[in-house]
XYZ file of C-alpha atoms in Angstrom:
407
model
C 4.008 113.631 -42.364
C 0.707 112.756 -43.956
C -1.923 113.494 -41.332
C -5.223 111.828 -40.731
C -6.775 115.133 -39.882
C -9.437 116.617 -42.181
C -8.301 119.233 -44.689
C -7.550 122.601 -43.179
C -10.082 125.262 -44.057
C -7.723 128.134 -43.372
C -3.990 128.254 -44.091
C -2.938 131.875 -43.983
C 0.252 132.975 -45.653
C 1.717 135.231 -43.040
C 1.935 135.423 -39.274
C -1.072 133.251 -38.475
C -1.039 129.651 -37.394
C -3.379 127.329 -39.280
C -6.772 126.325 -37.954
C -8.303 122.908 -38.569
C -11.776 121.514 -38.947
C -13.363 119.377 -36.258
C -11.984 115.960 -35.499
C -15.329 114.763 -34.197
C -15.844 112.358 -37.071
C -12.382 110.864 -36.780
C -11.669 107.829 -34.608
C -8.254 108.741 -33.269
C -7.422 105.206 -32.188
C -7.589 103.956 -35.762
C -6.940 107.063 -37.870
C -3.464 107.264 -39.314
C -1.364 109.988 -40.861
C 0.841 109.610 -43.873
C 3.873 111.385 -42.491
C 6.782 111.188 -44.853
C 8.340 108.432 -42.836
C 10.201 105.572 -44.363
C 8.774 102.085 -44.134
C 9.983 98.597 -43.301
C 9.991 96.302 -46.251
C 11.666 95.006 -49.373
C 10.827 97.132 -52.385
C 12.367 94.704 -54.838
C 8.909 93.343 -55.552
C 8.135 95.894 -58.259
C 10.615 96.876 -60.920
C 8.545 99.706 -62.376
C 10.596 102.561 -63.802
C 10.908 105.510 -61.481
C 9.713 109.023 -62.160
C 12.184 111.838 -62.530
C 12.445 115.430 -63.610
C 15.241 117.933 -63.882
C 16.257 121.400 -64.942
C 19.966 121.860 -65.508
C 21.955 124.145 -63.227
C 24.707 126.313 -64.653
C 26.595 126.312 -61.355
C 25.846 129.990 -60.742
C 22.569 129.429 -58.928
C 20.558 130.023 -62.119
C 18.522 127.255 -63.653
C 18.707 126.618 -67.378
C 15.500 125.101 -68.742
C 16.097 122.352 -71.336
C 14.450 122.969 -74.722
C 12.089 120.018 -74.486
C 10.871 121.159 -71.083
C 10.403 124.705 -72.375
C 8.096 123.328 -75.042
C 6.144 121.310 -72.491
C 5.806 124.361 -70.248
C 4.562 126.343 -73.233
C 1.945 123.670 -73.867
C 0.827 124.139 -70.263
C 0.671 127.886 -70.753
C 3.599 128.569 -68.404
C 5.799 131.614 -68.965
C 8.981 131.710 -66.848
C 8.844 135.433 -66.104
C 5.153 135.337 -65.232
C 5.806 132.249 -63.110
C 8.433 134.037 -61.029
C 6.148 137.035 -60.642
C 3.408 134.986 -59.029
C 1.869 132.726 -61.673
C 3.103 129.708 -59.689
C 0.147 130.348 -57.372
C -2.223 129.135 -60.102
C -3.083 125.530 -59.230
C -5.516 124.889 -62.081
C -5.766 121.106 -62.062
C -5.581 121.045 -65.847
C -2.168 122.710 -65.738
C -0.689 121.123 -62.615
C 2.542 119.492 -63.755
C 2.499 115.870 -62.610
C 4.299 113.579 -65.037
C 7.794 112.198 -64.531
C 9.512 114.762 -66.748
C 7.476 117.796 -65.728
C 9.428 118.978 -62.663
C 9.884 122.753 -62.834
C 11.356 124.774 -59.970
C 13.069 128.056 -60.957
C 14.806 129.971 -58.172
C 12.858 132.928 -56.808
C 15.421 134.737 -54.688
C 14.319 135.759 -51.218
C 10.979 133.942 -51.463
C 11.714 131.772 -48.417
C 12.158 134.552 -45.874
C 12.140 133.877 -42.094
C 8.417 134.571 -41.697
C 7.459 132.304 -44.586
C 9.638 129.506 -43.238
C 8.267 129.796 -39.693
C 4.673 129.433 -40.846
C 5.036 126.563 -43.289
C 2.947 123.480 -42.506
C 3.297 119.751 -43.091
C 1.345 118.467 -46.146
C -1.246 116.603 -44.083
C -3.261 113.947 -45.891
C -6.203 112.069 -44.366
C -5.968 108.292 -44.031
C -8.485 105.698 -43.055
C -7.681 103.346 -40.208
C -8.862 100.420 -42.342
C -5.760 100.843 -44.511
C -3.608 99.265 -41.833
C -4.790 96.032 -40.287
C -3.064 93.155 -38.586
C -4.181 90.597 -41.144
C -2.412 92.221 -44.089
C 1.101 90.871 -44.574
C 3.247 90.902 -41.451
C 2.465 93.498 -38.799
C 3.953 93.435 -35.315
C 2.152 94.763 -32.206
C 1.891 98.533 -31.984
C 5.078 99.851 -30.336
C 5.025 101.786 -27.090
C 5.473 105.543 -27.619
C 9.055 106.776 -27.362
C 9.327 110.401 -26.295
C 11.118 112.505 -28.894
C 14.293 114.094 -27.543
C 15.487 117.554 -28.533
C 18.830 117.479 -30.341
C 21.533 119.530 -28.641
C 22.470 122.739 -30.444
C 24.298 123.628 -32.533
C 22.694 121.127 -34.899
C 25.600 121.461 -37.288
C 27.746 119.709 -34.685
C 25.414 116.865 -33.730
C 23.173 116.453 -36.787
C 24.861 118.206 -39.699
C 22.984 116.256 -42.372
C 19.484 117.167 -41.147
C 17.402 120.076 -42.386
C 14.028 121.284 -43.603
C 12.430 120.960 -47.046
C 10.134 123.887 -47.908
C 7.659 124.026 -50.798
C 4.316 125.411 -51.910
C 1.135 123.400 -52.489
C -2.451 124.401 -53.319
C -3.046 124.568 -49.540
C -0.222 127.034 -48.882
C 3.358 127.004 -47.619
C 4.485 123.529 -46.620
C 7.416 121.917 -44.837
C 8.985 118.489 -44.393
C 12.326 117.251 -43.092
C 15.241 116.004 -45.174
C 18.749 114.524 -45.039
C 21.946 115.259 -46.962
C 23.115 112.013 -48.563
C 26.233 110.977 -50.441
C 26.417 111.215 -54.230
C 28.401 108.387 -55.888
C 29.020 110.606 -58.912
C 30.556 113.351 -56.748
C 32.346 111.805 -53.733
C 32.711 114.349 -50.947
C 30.790 116.938 -52.964
C 27.165 115.841 -52.867
C 24.209 118.107 -53.598
C 21.622 115.399 -52.922
C 18.854 115.511 -50.301
C 16.659 112.569 -49.296
C 13.055 113.130 -48.226
C 9.574 111.609 -48.617
C 7.765 111.259 -51.924
C 4.742 113.101 -50.551
C 7.032 116.065 -49.850
C 7.733 116.586 -53.564
C 4.658 115.206 -55.362
C 0.965 115.004 -54.405
C 0.473 111.504 -55.829
C -2.166 110.119 -58.178
C -4.542 113.096 -57.971
C -1.960 115.876 -58.077
C 1.451 116.877 -59.338
C 4.860 118.271 -58.420
C 4.960 120.833 -55.634
C 6.530 124.231 -56.269
C 9.215 126.565 -54.946
C 11.028 123.615 -53.395
C 14.086 124.453 -51.268
C 16.226 122.822 -48.583
C 17.583 124.591 -45.492
C 20.313 122.539 -43.766
C 20.591 122.863 -39.986
C 17.502 125.066 -39.853
C 17.648 127.229 -36.679
C 21.115 125.821 -36.020
C 21.414 127.508 -32.622
C 18.171 125.915 -31.384
C 16.460 129.184 -30.465
C 12.897 128.924 -29.143
C 10.052 130.128 -31.375
C 9.635 133.402 -29.484
C 13.218 134.421 -30.228
C 12.863 133.547 -33.902
C 10.151 136.184 -34.406
C 12.849 138.785 -35.009
C 15.613 136.478 -36.254
C 17.363 137.264 -39.517
C 17.455 134.893 -42.462
C 21.100 134.132 -41.766
C 20.210 133.079 -38.218
C 17.451 130.752 -39.366
C 19.353 129.469 -42.403
C 23.058 129.878 -41.505
C 24.162 127.456 -44.238
C 21.991 128.984 -46.915
C 18.847 128.173 -48.852
C 19.317 125.499 -51.514
C 16.782 125.287 -54.342
C 15.838 122.017 -56.000
C 16.893 121.868 -59.640
C 15.901 118.196 -59.962
C 13.550 115.922 -58.068
C 12.562 112.308 -58.378
C 10.193 109.993 -56.597
C 9.016 106.469 -57.328
C 6.528 105.869 -60.104
C 4.577 103.873 -57.519
C 4.082 107.013 -55.433
C 2.961 109.040 -58.449
C 0.527 106.310 -59.500
C -0.778 105.269 -56.077
C -0.169 108.010 -53.525
C -3.210 109.992 -52.477
C -4.890 112.319 -50.018
C -6.501 109.435 -48.170
C -5.256 105.980 -47.317
C -1.846 104.413 -47.059
C -1.514 103.580 -50.742
C 2.019 104.104 -51.995
C 3.505 104.486 -48.506
C 5.966 101.623 -49.053
C 7.423 103.682 -51.920
C 7.097 107.089 -50.247
C 10.610 108.448 -50.794
C 12.296 111.014 -53.008
C 15.700 112.443 -53.910
C 16.281 116.131 -54.622
C 19.321 117.686 -56.288
C 19.902 121.234 -55.033
C 21.783 124.378 -55.979
C 22.496 127.407 -53.717
C 20.193 130.408 -54.044
C 23.004 132.924 -53.700
C 25.931 130.952 -55.079
C 28.375 129.330 -52.692
C 31.894 129.927 -54.002
C 31.702 126.606 -55.788
C 31.166 124.585 -52.606
C 28.735 121.693 -52.632
C 26.033 121.124 -50.027
C 28.080 118.327 -48.468
C 31.161 120.545 -48.206
C 29.049 123.355 -46.751
C 27.462 121.302 -43.969
C 30.490 119.099 -43.379
C 29.059 115.687 -44.179
C 26.589 113.410 -45.955
C 25.139 110.017 -45.065
C 25.536 106.874 -47.166
C 22.279 105.141 -48.141
C 21.820 101.424 -47.469
C 19.684 99.822 -50.193
C 20.084 96.397 -48.653
C 18.715 97.410 -45.276
C 18.553 94.523 -42.792
C 15.334 92.771 -41.882
C 13.697 93.864 -38.639
C 15.038 90.985 -36.482
C 18.589 92.029 -37.376
C 18.179 95.696 -36.411
C 18.929 96.632 -32.811
C 17.801 100.251 -33.114
C 16.945 102.990 -35.569
C 17.215 106.741 -34.945
C 14.678 108.988 -36.692
C 15.260 112.749 -36.982
C 12.925 115.569 -37.909
C 11.404 118.968 -37.211
C 7.870 118.163 -35.896
C 5.526 121.144 -36.129
C 2.115 119.860 -35.065
C 1.250 120.222 -31.369
C 2.837 119.902 -28.896
C 5.787 120.912 -31.115
C 6.182 124.122 -33.120
C 8.470 123.120 -35.988
C 11.410 125.264 -34.926
C 13.541 122.628 -33.173
C 15.166 119.373 -34.281
C 14.160 116.161 -32.487
C 15.106 112.487 -32.585
C 13.581 109.163 -31.538
C 15.541 105.948 -31.028
C 13.814 102.572 -30.890
C 14.050 98.963 -32.013
C 11.825 98.705 -35.105
C 8.897 96.406 -35.730
C 7.106 95.553 -38.964
C 4.084 97.240 -40.512
C 2.233 95.931 -43.567
C -0.321 98.147 -45.281
C -0.866 96.058 -48.397
C 0.187 92.440 -48.870
C 1.497 93.202 -52.349
C 3.759 96.010 -51.112
C 7.019 95.821 -49.148
C 6.635 95.731 -45.369
C 7.609 98.950 -43.601
C 9.719 99.696 -40.543
C 7.760 101.029 -37.550
C 9.112 102.585 -34.348
C 7.665 104.152 -31.233
C 8.012 107.946 -31.519
C 6.013 110.995 -30.415
C 7.141 113.246 -33.282
C 4.234 114.739 -35.234
C 3.568 116.304 -38.643
C 6.607 118.171 -39.947
C 8.883 115.203 -39.314
C 7.823 113.742 -42.669
C 10.776 112.878 -44.864
C 13.217 112.976 -41.964
C 15.995 110.399 -42.094
C 16.064 107.036 -40.298
C 19.603 105.960 -39.484
C 20.961 102.554 -38.486
C 24.529 101.513 -37.719
C 25.631 98.974 -40.302
C 27.864 95.935 -39.910
C 30.858 98.278 -39.955
C 29.376 100.324 -37.118
C 28.993 103.416 -39.309
C 25.625 105.177 -39.639
C 23.658 104.821 -42.868
C 20.226 105.993 -44.034
C 17.779 103.071 -44.197
C 14.383 104.821 -44.284
C 12.499 108.109 -43.958
C 9.388 109.143 -42.051
C 6.218 108.465 -44.045
C 3.149 107.750 -41.914
C 1.939 107.733 -38.305
C -1.241 108.064 -36.221
C -2.816 111.481 -35.780
C -2.543 111.133 -32.022
C 1.204 110.394 -32.421
C 2.979 107.547 -30.677
C 4.648 105.790 -33.587
C 6.064 106.416 -37.047
C 6.559 104.158 -40.066
C 8.858 104.384 -43.051
C 9.756 102.402 -46.190
C 12.639 99.994 -46.212
C 14.964 100.852 -49.097
C 15.510 98.316 -51.882
C 15.913 98.286 -55.672
C 13.186 100.834 -56.459
C 14.658 103.335 -53.987
C 18.106 102.658 -55.428
C 16.795 103.404 -58.911
C 15.393 106.760 -57.788
C 18.702 107.664 -56.145
C 20.937 106.582 -59.018
C 18.815 108.337 -61.616
C 19.247 111.747 -59.964
C 22.950 111.142 -59.354
C 23.567 110.173 -62.988
C 21.828 113.282 -64.329
C 24.560 115.423 -62.800
C 27.468 113.004 -63.126
C 29.256 115.059 -65.758
C 28.760 118.443 -64.092
């Protein structure tokens, strides 16, 4: 989730937990984190086109770069071979790919090894408490904290659609949570993952993140962190590592999202299309994990929702990012900007790392459906907020689905 903590001065690549600067100047009672949660609101208010990017997959785990993208990469001085050999670490702002059609994410086999995955951090972004006030739009009283409950292992049995989204940013190795969702173009064979917009793109002052991959049922057996120190990749990622070959977020997030403030939070969602790193005998992600959630783009208003269940892998203290947790609560409303859709807000003690994790509500038919994702929350934890899906979210989703409809 997007954190209200100051930027970290030290994010080491291997074996060392991050250290943060002092919080002395931060008023914890009012400081908020942009977490990757989904919000409560109607995003039909803005019909702006959504941002998308894709590189075609040949079905063998290798990405084929379209000719027009090759030319754009050349203009940015990007060579595919040099990129795979480490050039992706160059975050020169002039060359940081940020536009809708610039997404570039070639598979680098073995890059996400167990150690790298264990030490990935949430992309924390500072926010000012003034961004959320009771006189903007409709905001209900702050909910009471709901203690996050550990999901029973194996996760594949009780939460098959949940997993972790890994990626690299200028600050180092990063992690969010994600959810396998249905693909209308490929019923029963989806390769789509839902997460937060800030888990794929840095917003108005940045670009697309790199080396993006999804690990379903991460640490499926629920082993404690100490036991994972010597765990193999197959133990940590028993259902494989799936690389993004397309990603899309809302144009609102790209235009408004930032390192400080809640701007863009009502549109803080993204859809990733993935392909297996090692090939998967032709099986889709949905077939591999055994399920995918439908997405409800006509999510009910707060008064009509009895409860919402949020899932994620929180990694900021007191959690360590290795276990899957859930919070269940009746949502309230949160308004950050009167011109933006109101967000859902629930009591929940999950912290950074839960960003992008799915929010599920039982529909009129009693079946679970995705209605939001974790986007923001206070640095001291206690509640989370996420966008309520409407037409803009539907456009993001359909655009990615249609790109692969004939494959």
